[in-house]
Tab-separated table of C-alpha atoms in Angstrom:
chain	number	residue	atom	x	y	z
A	1	MET	CA	49.910	102.580	106.385
A	2	THR	CA	52.382	102.361	103.672
A	3	THR	CA	52.866	105.516	101.534
A	4	LYS	CA	52.462	105.382	97.826
A	5	ARG	CA	56.008	105.312	96.397
A	6	VAL	CA	57.419	107.408	93.562
A	7	VAL	CA	60.376	105.546	91.909
A	8	VAL	CA	62.778	107.374	89.730
A	9	CYS	CA	64.112	105.188	86.934
A	10	LEU	CA	67.315	105.996	85.343
A	11	ASP	CA	68.373	104.000	82.132
A	12	VAL	CA	72.034	103.576	82.135
A	13	LYS	CA	74.265	102.774	79.251
A	14	GLY	CA	77.990	102.906	79.224
A	15	GLY	CA	78.039	104.859	82.560
A	16	ARG	CA	75.510	107.592	81.415
A	17	VAL	CA	71.866	108.012	81.894
A	18	VAL	CA	69.896	107.887	78.633
A	19	LYS	CA	66.247	107.927	77.677
A	20	GLY	CA	64.462	106.501	74.845
A	21	VAL	CA	61.006	106.429	73.237
A	22	LYS	CA	59.294	103.022	72.863
A	23	PHE	CA	62.677	101.331	73.677
A	24	GLU	CA	64.427	103.205	70.822
A	25	GLY	CA	66.052	106.466	69.697
A	26	LEU	CA	68.286	107.065	72.820
A	27	ARG	CA	69.719	110.317	74.066
A	28	ASP	CA	72.000	111.337	76.859
A	29	VAL	CA	70.372	112.949	79.850
A	30	GLY	CA	73.294	113.082	82.362
A	31	ASP	CA	75.451	111.518	85.149
A	32	PRO	CA	73.718	108.658	87.087
A	33	VAL	CA	75.171	109.470	90.560
A	34	GLU	CA	74.238	113.201	90.220
A	35	LEU	CA	70.567	112.390	88.855
A	36	ALA	CA	70.213	109.800	91.790
A	37	VAL	CA	71.242	112.129	94.482
A	38	LYS	CA	69.067	114.852	93.087
A	39	ALA	CA	66.073	112.515	93.041
A	40	GLU	CA	66.572	111.713	96.734
A	41	ALA	CA	66.894	115.529	97.625
A	42	GLU	CA	63.560	115.963	95.813
A	43	GLY	CA	61.661	113.334	97.617
A	44	ALA	CA	62.069	110.265	95.516
A	45	ASP	CA	61.352	107.085	97.439
A	46	GLU	CA	63.573	104.954	95.361
A	47	VAL	CA	65.914	104.840	92.567
A	48	VAL	CA	66.251	102.208	89.773
A	49	PHE	CA	69.242	101.775	87.463
A	50	LEU	CA	68.195	99.724	84.491
A	51	ASP	CA	71.445	98.803	82.571
A	52	ILE	CA	70.579	98.900	78.835
A	53	SER	CA	74.136	98.515	77.631
A	54	ALA	CA	74.422	96.533	74.552
A	55	THR	CA	77.977	95.387	75.108
A	56	VAL	CA	80.199	93.827	77.684
A	57	GLU	CA	82.358	96.891	77.803
A	58	GLU	CA	79.327	99.148	78.566
A	59	ARG	CA	77.996	96.852	81.065
A	60	ALA	CA	81.230	96.625	83.098
A	61	THR	CA	80.807	100.326	84.122
A	62	LEU	CA	77.612	99.718	85.850
A	63	LEU	CA	78.945	98.216	89.120
A	64	GLU	CA	81.247	101.229	89.482
A	65	VAL	CA	78.276	103.640	88.899
A	66	ALA	CA	76.378	101.545	91.402
A	67	ARG	CA	79.168	101.859	94.145
A	68	ALA	CA	79.612	105.560	93.534
A	69	THR	CA	75.773	106.068	93.816
A	70	ALA	CA	75.532	103.889	96.913
A	71	SER	CA	78.079	105.986	98.815
A	72	GLN	CA	75.848	109.113	98.471
A	73	LEU	CA	72.390	107.606	98.277
A	74	PHE	CA	70.407	106.951	101.340
A	75	ILE	CA	67.165	105.591	99.680
A	76	PRO	CA	66.751	102.050	98.102
A	77	LEU	CA	68.607	101.508	94.910
A	78	THR	CA	67.465	98.726	92.494
A	79	ILE	CA	69.766	97.456	89.779
A	80	GLY	CA	68.490	95.600	86.665
A	81	GLY	CA	69.566	94.599	83.210
A	82	GLY	CA	71.745	91.852	82.259
A	83	LEU	CA	71.693	89.963	85.601
A	84	SER	CA	71.408	86.339	84.787
A	85	SER	CA	72.897	84.347	87.648
A	86	VAL	CA	73.220	84.240	91.466
A	87	ASP	CA	76.768	85.481	91.017
A	88	ASP	CA	75.790	88.394	88.833
A	89	VAL	CA	73.098	89.334	91.549
A	90	THR	CA	75.496	88.994	94.405
A	91	ARG	CA	78.008	91.265	92.774
A	92	ALA	CA	75.319	93.816	92.091
A	93	LEU	CA	74.290	93.774	95.794
A	94	ARG	CA	77.790	93.922	96.964
A	95	ALA	CA	78.291	96.893	94.721
A	96	GLY	CA	75.554	98.787	96.686
A	97	ALA	CA	72.128	97.608	95.224
A	98	ASP	CA	69.553	96.859	97.698
A	99	LYS	CA	67.375	95.040	95.115
A	100	VAL	CA	67.839	93.439	91.767
A	101	SER	CA	65.376	93.503	88.942
A	102	LEU	CA	65.541	90.470	86.654
A	103	ASN	CA	63.803	90.258	83.195
A	104	SER	CA	64.931	88.254	80.281
A	105	SER	CA	67.004	85.914	82.441
A	106	ILE	CA	64.056	84.654	84.477
A	107	VAL	CA	62.059	84.079	81.228
A	108	SER	CA	64.809	81.670	80.204
A	109	ARG	CA	65.429	80.271	83.549
A	110	PRO	CA	62.524	80.890	86.061
A	111	GLU	CA	64.233	78.741	88.741
A	112	LEU	CA	66.731	81.510	89.256
A	113	LEU	CA	63.987	83.491	91.240
A	114	GLY	CA	63.747	80.636	93.720
A	115	GLU	CA	67.557	80.341	94.172
A	116	LEU	CA	67.782	84.083	94.766
A	117	SER	CA	64.943	84.431	97.187
A	118	ALA	CA	66.471	81.633	99.261
A	119	ARG	CA	69.735	83.309	99.263
A	120	VAL	CA	68.970	87.039	99.590
A	121	GLY	CA	65.475	87.080	100.634
A	122	ALA	CA	62.377	87.632	98.373
A	123	GLN	CA	62.172	91.295	99.254
A	124	CYS	CA	65.463	91.964	97.256
A	125	VAL	CA	64.117	90.193	94.126
A	126	VAL	CA	62.106	92.184	91.709
A	127	ALA	CA	60.555	90.390	88.643
A	128	SER	CA	60.571	92.986	85.743
A	129	ILE	CA	57.867	92.378	83.112
A	130	ASP	CA	57.705	94.111	79.800
A	131	ALA	CA	54.304	93.742	78.402
A	132	ARG	CA	52.548	94.694	75.235
A	133	ARG	CA	48.929	94.230	74.101
A	134	VAL	CA	48.611	91.594	71.495
A	135	GLY	CA	45.062	90.804	70.552
A	136	ASP	CA	42.943	90.560	73.785
A	137	GLN	CA	45.829	89.778	75.984
A	138	TRP	CA	49.208	91.137	77.171
A	139	LYS	CA	52.231	89.186	76.058
A	140	VAL	CA	55.593	89.318	77.714
A	141	PHE	CA	58.535	90.617	75.744
A	142	THR	CA	62.239	90.272	76.452
A	143	ARG	CA	65.398	91.788	75.160
A	144	GLY	CA	64.390	95.319	75.754
A	145	GLY	CA	60.978	94.750	74.192
A	146	ARG	CA	62.407	93.205	70.884
A	147	THR	CA	61.412	89.587	71.434
A	148	GLU	CA	57.964	88.241	71.939
A	149	THR	CA	57.596	85.360	74.129
A	150	PRO	CA	54.669	82.807	74.477
A	151	LEU	CA	54.086	84.110	78.066
A	152	GLU	CA	50.809	86.017	78.940
A	153	ALA	CA	51.799	88.810	81.375
A	154	VAL	CA	49.220	88.272	84.367
A	155	SER	CA	49.841	84.521	84.695
A	156	TRP	CA	53.680	85.007	84.150
A	157	ALA	CA	53.573	87.581	87.033
A	158	GLN	CA	51.756	84.982	89.295
A	159	ARG	CA	54.351	82.534	88.417
A	160	CYS	CA	57.221	84.818	89.219
A	161	VAL	CA	55.650	85.473	92.670
A	162	ALA	CA	55.146	81.793	93.395
A	163	LEU	CA	58.799	81.097	92.433
A	164	GLY	CA	60.135	83.842	94.770
A	165	ALA	CA	59.948	87.302	93.438
A	166	GLY	CA	59.167	89.898	96.184
A	167	GLU	CA	57.887	92.631	93.846
A	168	VAL	CA	56.723	93.091	90.201
A	169	LEU	CA	58.033	96.001	88.056
A	170	LEU	CA	55.456	96.179	85.244
A	171	THR	CA	56.234	98.125	82.041
A	172	SER	CA	53.804	98.769	79.405
A	173	ILE	CA	55.837	98.839	76.148
A	174	ASP	CA	52.870	100.301	74.373
A	175	ARG	CA	53.001	103.426	76.771
A	176	ASP	CA	56.634	103.605	77.308
A	177	GLY	CA	57.662	107.239	76.687
A	178	ALA	CA	54.175	108.173	75.397
A	179	ARG	CA	53.246	110.356	78.347
A	180	THR	CA	49.684	109.371	78.061
A	181	GLY	CA	49.208	107.611	81.332
A	182	TYR	CA	50.023	104.116	82.613
A	183	ASP	CA	48.212	101.055	81.077
A	184	LEU	CA	45.730	101.004	83.967
A	185	GLU	CA	43.882	97.794	82.695
A	186	LEU	CA	47.219	95.938	82.620
A	187	THR	CA	48.285	97.270	86.092
A	188	ARG	CA	45.240	96.514	87.726
A	189	ALA	CA	45.060	93.086	86.244
A	190	VAL	CA	48.420	92.205	87.513
A	191	ALA	CA	48.242	94.050	90.837
A	192	ASP	CA	44.947	92.251	91.695
A	193	ALA	CA	46.403	88.891	90.578
A	194	VAL	CA	49.530	88.996	92.825
A	195	SER	CA	50.128	89.336	96.561
A	196	VAL	CA	53.391	91.391	96.278
A	197	PRO	CA	53.779	95.063	95.584
A	198	VAL	CA	53.413	96.156	91.960
A	199	ILE	CA	55.371	99.141	90.494
A	200	ALA	CA	53.496	100.726	87.412
A	201	SER	CA	55.878	101.797	84.686
A	202	GLY	CA	55.578	103.227	81.301
A	203	GLY	CA	53.489	106.329	80.315
A	204	ALA	CA	53.799	108.809	83.125
A	205	GLY	CA	53.166	112.280	81.772
A	206	GLN	CA	51.785	114.166	84.847
A	207	ALA	CA	50.748	113.684	88.600
A	208	SER	CA	47.319	112.563	87.702
A	209	HIS	CA	48.660	109.570	85.805
A	210	LEU	CA	50.281	108.424	89.210
A	211	VAL	CA	47.062	109.070	90.964
A	212	ASP	CA	45.195	106.842	88.402
A	213	ALA	CA	47.851	104.069	88.693
A	214	PHE	CA	47.480	104.008	92.477
A	215	VAL	CA	43.687	104.419	92.702
A	216	GLN	CA	42.475	102.708	89.428
A	217	GLY	CA	45.428	100.422	88.722
A	218	HIS	CA	45.944	99.303	92.299
A	219	ALA	CA	49.648	99.792	92.149
A	220	ASP	CA	51.800	100.263	95.140
A	221	ALA	CA	54.471	102.407	93.370
A	222	ALA	CA	54.811	104.335	90.134
A	223	LEU	CA	57.983	104.583	88.148
A	224	VAL	CA	58.812	107.869	86.416
A	225	ALA	CA	61.734	108.727	84.259
A	226	GLY	CA	61.410	110.765	81.000
A	227	ILE	CA	59.248	113.595	82.410
A	228	LEU	CA	61.729	114.236	85.081
A	229	HIS	CA	64.638	114.328	82.769
A	230	ASP	CA	63.093	116.817	80.381
A	231	GLY	CA	62.247	119.131	83.231
A	232	VAL	CA	58.386	118.713	82.567
A	233	THR	CA	57.913	118.107	86.308
A	234	THR	CA	59.766	117.325	89.525
A	235	VAL	CA	59.483	114.558	92.105
A	236	ALA	CA	58.252	117.227	94.607
A	237	ALA	CA	55.589	118.562	92.346
A	238	LEU	CA	54.262	114.974	91.564
A	239	LYS	CA	54.133	114.096	95.189
A	240	ARG	CA	52.282	117.385	95.930
A	241	GLY	CA	49.881	116.219	93.209
A	242	LEU	CA	49.457	112.876	94.881
A	243	ARG	CA	48.847	114.537	98.306
A	244	ASP	CA	46.328	116.793	96.778
A	245	ALA	CA	44.376	113.875	95.482
A	246	GLY	CA	44.318	112.537	99.043
A	247	LEU	CA	46.992	109.923	98.857
A	248	ASP	CA	49.489	109.172	101.559
A	249	VAL	CA	53.036	110.123	100.429
A	250	ARG	CA	56.178	110.599	102.298
A	251	GLY	CA	57.968	113.904	102.815
A	252	VAL	CA	55.228	116.350	101.601
A	253	ARG	CA	53.627	118.526	104.202
B	1	MET	CA	83.649	104.923	117.311
B	2	LYS	CA	84.607	101.342	116.396
B	3	ALA	CA	82.116	98.633	115.322
B	4	THR	CA	82.160	95.155	113.971
B	5	LEU	CA	79.812	94.455	111.098
B	6	PHE	CA	78.939	90.953	110.653
B	7	ASP	CA	78.965	89.830	106.952
B	8	TYR	CA	76.690	86.902	106.265
B	9	GLY	CA	77.939	87.008	102.567
B	10	ALA	CA	74.427	87.850	101.159
B	11	GLY	CA	73.993	91.371	100.163
B	12	ASN	CA	74.658	95.094	100.176
B	13	LEU	CA	76.758	96.130	103.180
B	14	PHE	CA	78.056	99.226	101.395
B	15	SER	CA	75.159	101.519	102.144
B	16	LEU	CA	75.115	100.619	105.796
B	17	VAL	CA	78.863	101.115	106.055
B	18	ARG	CA	78.450	104.542	104.544
B	19	ALA	CA	75.540	105.418	106.779
B	20	LEU	CA	77.392	104.295	109.892
B	21	GLU	CA	80.352	106.456	108.798
B	22	VAL	CA	78.078	109.578	108.372
B	23	VAL	CA	77.041	109.191	111.932
B	24	GLY	CA	80.597	108.684	113.178
B	25	VAL	CA	80.962	104.994	113.334
B	26	ALA	CA	83.914	103.177	111.621
B	27	PRO	CA	82.778	99.641	111.063
B	28	THR	CA	85.128	96.740	110.274
B	29	ILE	CA	83.560	94.153	108.060
B	30	GLU	CA	83.997	90.617	109.523
B	31	ALA	CA	82.944	87.515	107.770
B	32	ASP	CA	84.216	85.109	110.473
B	33	PRO	CA	81.581	84.925	113.228
B	34	LEU	CA	84.097	83.689	115.780
B	35	ALA	CA	86.272	86.806	115.162
B	36	CYS	CA	83.093	88.879	115.608
B	37	ALA	CA	82.976	87.572	119.202
B	38	LYS	CA	86.514	88.251	119.875
B	39	THR	CA	86.003	91.953	120.274
B	40	ASN	CA	83.674	93.937	122.520
B	41	ASP	CA	82.859	96.982	120.372
B	42	LEU	CA	79.457	97.793	118.838
B	43	LEU	CA	78.145	94.622	117.003
B	44	VAL	CA	76.140	95.361	113.900
B	45	LEU	CA	73.965	92.663	112.384
B	46	PRO	CA	73.067	93.995	108.791
B	47	GLY	CA	69.705	93.679	107.146
B	48	VAL	CA	70.560	91.598	104.161
B	49	GLY	CA	69.916	87.998	103.207
B	50	ALA	CA	67.318	85.350	104.433
B	51	PHE	CA	67.086	84.230	108.073
B	52	GLY	CA	68.174	80.732	107.364
B	53	HIS	CA	71.336	81.661	105.363
B	54	ALA	CA	72.274	84.284	108.085
B	55	ALA	CA	71.635	81.984	110.877
B	56	ALA	CA	73.823	79.258	109.432
B	57	ARG	CA	76.673	81.698	109.110
B	58	LEU	CA	76.175	82.904	112.610
B	59	ALA	CA	76.002	79.518	114.220
B	60	PRO	CA	79.620	78.835	115.228
B	61	ALA	CA	79.626	82.002	117.495
B	62	ARG	CA	75.905	81.899	118.435
B	63	VAL	CA	76.509	80.996	122.006
B	64	ALA	CA	79.488	83.376	122.480
B	65	LEU	CA	77.704	86.345	121.012
B	66	ALA	CA	74.577	85.716	123.046
B	67	ARG	CA	76.709	85.784	126.093
B	68	GLN	CA	78.367	89.049	125.038
B	69	LEU	CA	75.160	90.725	124.489
B	70	ALA	CA	73.711	89.460	127.913
B	71	GLU	CA	76.811	90.986	129.414
B	72	GLY	CA	76.179	94.412	127.942
B	73	ARG	CA	77.830	94.339	124.574
B	74	PRO	CA	76.302	97.052	122.413
B	75	CYS	CA	74.588	95.617	119.331
B	76	LEU	CA	72.563	97.075	116.558
B	77	GLY	CA	70.453	94.552	114.487
B	78	ILE	CA	68.683	95.830	111.208
B	79	CYS	CA	65.819	93.828	109.533
B	80	VAL	CA	66.862	90.239	109.448
B	81	GLY	CA	69.642	91.376	111.770
B	82	MET	CA	66.783	92.268	114.309
B	83	GLN	CA	65.192	88.909	113.655
B	84	LEU	CA	68.322	87.250	114.513
B	85	LEU	CA	68.182	88.526	118.138
B	86	PHE	CA	65.025	86.160	118.555
B	87	GLU	CA	64.885	82.417	118.971
B	88	ALA	CA	63.608	81.094	115.539
B	89	SER	CA	61.975	82.140	112.396
B	90	GLU	CA	59.295	80.748	110.135
B	91	GLU	CA	61.454	81.936	107.127
B	92	GLY	CA	64.133	79.288	107.626
B	93	GLU	CA	66.059	76.619	109.529
B	94	GLY	CA	68.459	77.369	112.303
B	95	ALA	CA	68.558	79.391	115.496
B	96	GLY	CA	68.877	83.063	116.142
B	97	LEU	CA	70.884	84.417	119.122
B	98	GLY	CA	67.816	84.079	121.269
B	99	VAL	CA	68.665	86.970	123.459
B	100	ILE	CA	65.039	88.284	123.116
B	101	PRO	CA	62.461	85.559	123.845
B	102	GLY	CA	59.967	85.240	120.903
B	103	ALA	CA	59.644	84.065	117.386
B	104	VAL	CA	59.710	85.540	114.008
B	105	THR	CA	56.624	84.821	111.933
B	106	ARG	CA	55.282	85.741	108.370
B	107	LEU	CA	53.207	88.744	107.853
B	108	ARG	CA	49.489	87.724	107.307
B	109	THR	CA	48.800	90.912	105.313
B	110	PRO	CA	47.092	90.839	101.912
B	111	ARG	CA	50.337	92.359	100.371
B	112	CYS	CA	53.535	90.632	101.372
B	113	PRO	CA	56.385	91.349	101.373
B	114	HIS	CA	55.805	94.818	103.109
B	115	ILE	CA	57.936	97.019	100.923
B	116	GLY	CA	57.916	100.742	101.317
B	117	TRP	CA	57.698	103.627	103.705
B	118	SER	CA	55.638	103.394	106.907
B	119	LYS	CA	55.355	105.335	110.035
B	120	VAL	CA	57.598	104.793	113.053
B	121	GLY	CA	56.384	107.444	115.503
B	122	GLU	CA	55.972	110.630	113.474
B	123	GLU	CA	58.288	109.763	110.537
B	124	ASP	CA	58.341	107.404	107.676
B	125	PHE	CA	61.040	104.714	107.288
B	126	TYR	CA	61.770	102.183	104.627
B	127	PHE	CA	60.806	98.615	105.279
B	128	ALA	CA	61.476	95.648	103.092
B	129	HIS	CA	60.390	92.399	104.867
B	130	SER	CA	57.985	89.398	104.858
B	131	PHE	CA	58.643	88.348	108.564
B	132	ALA	CA	58.226	90.275	111.777
B	133	CYS	CA	59.477	89.699	115.309
B	134	ARG	CA	56.939	88.688	118.037
B	135	PRO	CA	58.533	89.394	121.314
B	136	VAL	CA	57.021	87.486	124.365
B	137	ASP	CA	57.754	90.241	126.696
B	138	SER	CA	56.144	93.536	125.322
B	139	SER	CA	58.412	95.694	127.519
B	140	VAL	CA	61.253	95.361	124.947
B	141	VAL	CA	59.120	97.010	122.439
B	142	ARG	CA	60.039	100.729	121.753
B	143	ALA	CA	57.898	101.255	118.660
B	144	SER	CA	55.330	99.490	116.647
B	145	THR	CA	54.277	99.865	112.990
B	146	THR	CA	51.023	99.131	111.235
B	147	PHE	CA	50.900	97.652	107.745
B	148	ASP	CA	47.535	96.757	106.291
B	149	ASP	CA	45.785	95.187	109.208
B	150	GLU	CA	48.941	93.946	111.122
B	151	ARG	CA	50.742	95.848	113.899
B	152	PHE	CA	54.406	94.544	114.657
B	153	ALA	CA	57.325	95.680	116.712
B	154	SER	CA	59.514	97.977	114.557
B	155	ILE	CA	62.013	98.920	117.348
B	156	VAL	CA	63.058	96.592	120.197
B	157	ARG	CA	65.525	97.322	122.955
B	158	TRP	CA	67.159	94.827	125.500
B	159	ARG	CA	69.928	95.867	127.551
B	160	ARG	CA	72.439	97.478	125.143
B	161	THR	CA	70.914	95.819	122.060
B	162	VAL	CA	68.655	97.651	119.748
B	163	GLY	CA	66.885	96.030	116.852
B	164	VAL	CA	64.958	97.804	114.011
B	165	GLN	CA	62.734	96.148	111.371
B	166	PHE	CA	63.213	98.988	108.903
B	167	HIS	CA	66.278	100.236	107.198
B	168	PRO	CA	67.668	103.382	108.721
B	169	GLU	CA	70.508	103.445	106.125
B	170	LYS	CA	67.832	103.529	103.305
B	171	SER	CA	65.357	106.050	104.988
B	172	SER	CA	67.020	109.289	103.845
B	173	LYS	CA	67.698	112.088	106.372
B	174	ALA	CA	65.198	110.687	108.996
B	175	GLY	CA	66.833	107.275	108.926
B	176	LEU	CA	70.511	108.731	109.207
B	177	ALA	CA	69.304	110.909	112.235
B	178	LEU	CA	67.688	107.863	114.011
B	179	LEU	CA	70.778	105.639	113.266
B	180	GLY	CA	72.914	108.209	114.966
B	181	THR	CA	70.481	108.311	118.026
B	182	LEU	CA	70.359	104.632	118.380
B	183	VAL	CA	73.921	104.165	118.060
B	184	ARG	CA	74.628	106.850	120.783
B	185	GLU	CA	72.043	105.318	123.064
B	186	VAL	CA	73.435	101.829	122.958
B	187	THR	CA	77.070	102.762	123.167
B	188	SER	CA	76.891	105.438	125.915
């Protein structure tokens, strides 16, 4: 058995954790190292740092943040945002990341996935897909949800896996920050279409939403962010909710 | 306690260094495999990178290191570092140290890679792998783990060498506790 994972995502900009609604309107929610360590103490199974920096200066701080975090964090750390080459990824891993998540860079150059998995192993390589419903399908967006691509999310996820991704981080732009639950249809469509673990993202408001993502959405992991930062709930409370729903989770008795 | 941590040049060694420090080990990172074979302290083969890449980096010192392990040098192999104790892997070209007879084969589970927390004994530990070790001699297996419909060796022990398929350095408190125990076992 593998437990259902609760993944805590921290959007990092200029060395601080920020949170936005529908990819816009950012506000400061704290220090990344402190929040990551707190997440582990509460029972989080993984931490993700997504670098949403707009400038090179802001971005330069992320590797320092990663290093400071990795020296205190003993659960997996994923870093994403702005990684566009094997060298970028190597630097992120050397700074203390266990996995890297790639989004816009693999849309522009899908071969990067194969180059990376040959070097660091597929289990280190996460394909991050931001999707939004357009008509009767889900389209892939890049650049933090601003640019629509011709790609359809389910087939793009399959292609990412075929090329070497070991995991898919699937974000519904429509649900991001809305707290009305994950896009279960999207999550299930992707989770059923690929053989690698899928992390559902965008829309968590309460424990039952995570239960739905696992049971109905067939996700292996669920990502949470905003509801933790606002003190709406805690990782421990979410995990108790999962356990009470009969799901296998780590660290809850 | 001193240790030499072999750097295949492919990933995050930082967390493992920190975890070893927490359990009282002071590792020296060494990228030159021949230099790794010049000392006789705890050899750590970290769990980063793909088998083919790591095996190629290890190749110049393969025979020397295998001999050291046979003679009782303590060794800890994590994830792909555990797999390098075996003869060969379906993941890539090249030879492992071959101190434990057997091969490394791909998981045939519906979901692969196996990423997440699974039971080793009573506790959950973090796994991130697509391949698993298949020892010829089952007496080396200290613990097994079940993922989907497959059961595989998650801890192997041979002489003063121990291999773990999961990442103790990424398994929170339970991982650090086990890391300390394993290090003491192979070095005492």
